Amino acid sequence: MMNDPYAALGVRRRINAAGALTRLGGAVMAPEVVEAMAAASRASVDIGELQDAASTRIAEATGAEAGLVTTGAAAALTLAAAASIARWDVARMAALPHGDFPRDILIPRTHRTGYAHALAASGARLVDIGHNDRGTGAGVRGLEAWEIEAALSPAVVAMAFSVNATSLADLPTAIAACRAAGIPLIVDAAAQLPPKENLKRFTALGADLVAFSGGKALGGPQASGILAGKRDLVASALLQQLDMDVAPETWSPPKLVDRANLRGLPHHGIGRGFKAGKEEIVGLLMALDRFVKADDTADNARLEARLKTIAAELDGHKVTLVPASITGRVPVLEIAVSEALAVSARLQRGDPPVHLSERHAARGVLTLDPQVLLPEHDAPLAAALRAVL
Ligand SMILES: *Cc1c(COP(=O)(O)O)cnc(C)c1O
């Protein structure tokens, strides 16, 4: 079990050229991260104190006032929504996900990803705004300030924004409108790393809360993430995640939490079911530190060299190397195939099973994404592709 837990369980190892997908276990962690987690597991600490330390580190890395380690970006979104609704109000924290108080969150129709469910899980009521002209190809216009302003009401507590290379252009508009309305803007930046500049980018533009995955490009534990943002909102999120089975007389709150703002002690909050463990907190911080110090240019050059070697083995097939400067993250190989999903299914059924990204399958492309591809898998991957293509 120790040396090969998967073999002991009869679970097959897979060649992952699809990216740090949650269903394939997310990132593959560096030995330093694993060792930090193991060391963390062998002691008792105050989780609030540990989250205070995490907040300082996350603030340094993101430029935000404060930060919190969550159990993923989806958890960060739920907590961000809960914080926007409850703020310092312990009665609202206790009532979520129900309640007769304001809990509307505006969400542009172009930003309605499957992860909007994580916002709604807080008890927020999602209010769709704007048009999906760009997403449907019907037109050129994106989000406009008047569409946000027209949807504002006293019930609106926040606005959600799913950032990517396309939607980024609308971010300043959303930020300005939210500022004017006095509501926080919650940015889903789960998969917007690398480049590492994006750790600071959305906060610098004025986003109030930003969610990142820890188990994707950051290379942290699979079940980890970051919520970075305004101190009061992060503190509210932390309170709704912490174990609150404490005696008021002996509780020493985290420094992030100013007890004078609380009329009493909250009970277990909406986030109690996705508590971040000491191992995840320490592992995420170690991974964040490594990510900030990494040399993206050198890493991408190494990945490109590996992709070129694999592409050379696929002679006769239509293979295009798309550099990091175009993808905005890591270089990838695009492999043109007819019946992309059928080919993908055959690869997944192989021995060993091989996964390519299906994100462009609709246009007849399987994408070889090397983000978490182990170097020792390059040769068997090329062989499997040759066999199936
Ligand atoms: C992956 C992803 C999430 C969820 O992140 P987890 O860390 O797995 O919880 C949320 N939003 C987007 C856009 C994502 O790509």
Coordinates of N, CA and C and ligand atoms in Angstrom, one line a residue, residues 22 71-75 77 113 115 162 188 190-191 212-216 222 224, ligand 1:
T22 N -9.9 17.8 -12.5 CA -10.3 17.3 -11.2 C -10.6 15.8 -11.3
T71 N -11.0 24.5 0.0 CA -10.9 23.2 -0.6 C -11.0 23.1 -2.1
G72 N -10.8 24.2 -2.7 CA -10.9 24.3 -4.2 C -11.5 25.7 -4.6
A73 N -11.4 26.0 -5.9 CA -12.0 27.2 -6.3 C -13.5 27.2 -6.2
A74 N -14.1 26.0 -6.4 CA -15.6 26.0 -6.3 C -16.0 26.3 -4.8
A75 N -15.2 25.8 -3.9 CA -15.5 26.1 -2.5 C -15.3 27.6 -2.2
L77 N -15.8 29.9 -4.3 CA -16.9 30.7 -4.9 C -18.1 30.6 -3.9
T113 N -21.1 29.5 -16.2 CA -20.4 28.2 -16.4 C -21.1 27.2 -15.4
Y115 N -19.9 26.1 -13.0 CA -19.4 26.4 -11.6 C -20.3 27.5 -10.9
S162 N -16.7 35.4 -14.5 CA -15.8 34.3 -14.8 C -14.8 34.8 -15.8
D188 N -14.1 34.5 -10.7 CA -13.7 33.1 -10.8 C -12.5 33.0 -11.8
A190 N -10.3 30.4 -11.5 CA -9.8 29.1 -11.1 C -8.7 28.6 -12.0
A191 N -8.9 28.7 -13.3 CA -7.9 28.1 -14.2 C -7.1 29.1 -15.0
F212 N -9.0 31.0 -7.0 CA -8.0 30.2 -7.8 C -8.1 28.8 -7.3
S213 N -7.8 27.9 -8.3 CA -7.7 26.4 -7.9 C -6.3 26.2 -7.4
G214 N -6.2 25.4 -6.3 CA -4.8 25.0 -5.9 C -4.4 23.7 -6.5
G215 N -5.3 22.9 -7.0 CA -5.0 21.6 -7.6 C -4.9 21.6 -9.1
K216 N -4.8 22.7 -9.7 CA -4.6 22.8 -11.1 C -3.1 23.2 -11.3
Q222 N -4.9 18.4 -4.5 CA -6.0 18.4 -5.4 C -7.2 19.2 -4.8
S224 N -7.6 21.7 -2.9 CA -7.2 23.0 -2.3 C -7.5 24.1 -3.3
Ligands
LIG1 C1 -11.7 24.1 -12.3 C2 -12.6 25.3 -12.2 C3 -13.3 25.6 -11.1 C4 -13.3 24.6 -9.9 O1 -12.1 24.6 -9.3 P1 -11.8 23.5 -8.1 O2 -10.4 24.0 -7.6 O3 -11.7 22.2 -8.8 O4 -12.8 23.6 -7.1 C5 -14.1 26.7 -11.0 N1 -14.2 27.5 -12.1 C6 -13.5 27.3 -13.3 C7 -13.6 28.2 -14.4 C8 -12.7 26.1 -13.3 O5 -12.0 25.9 -14.5

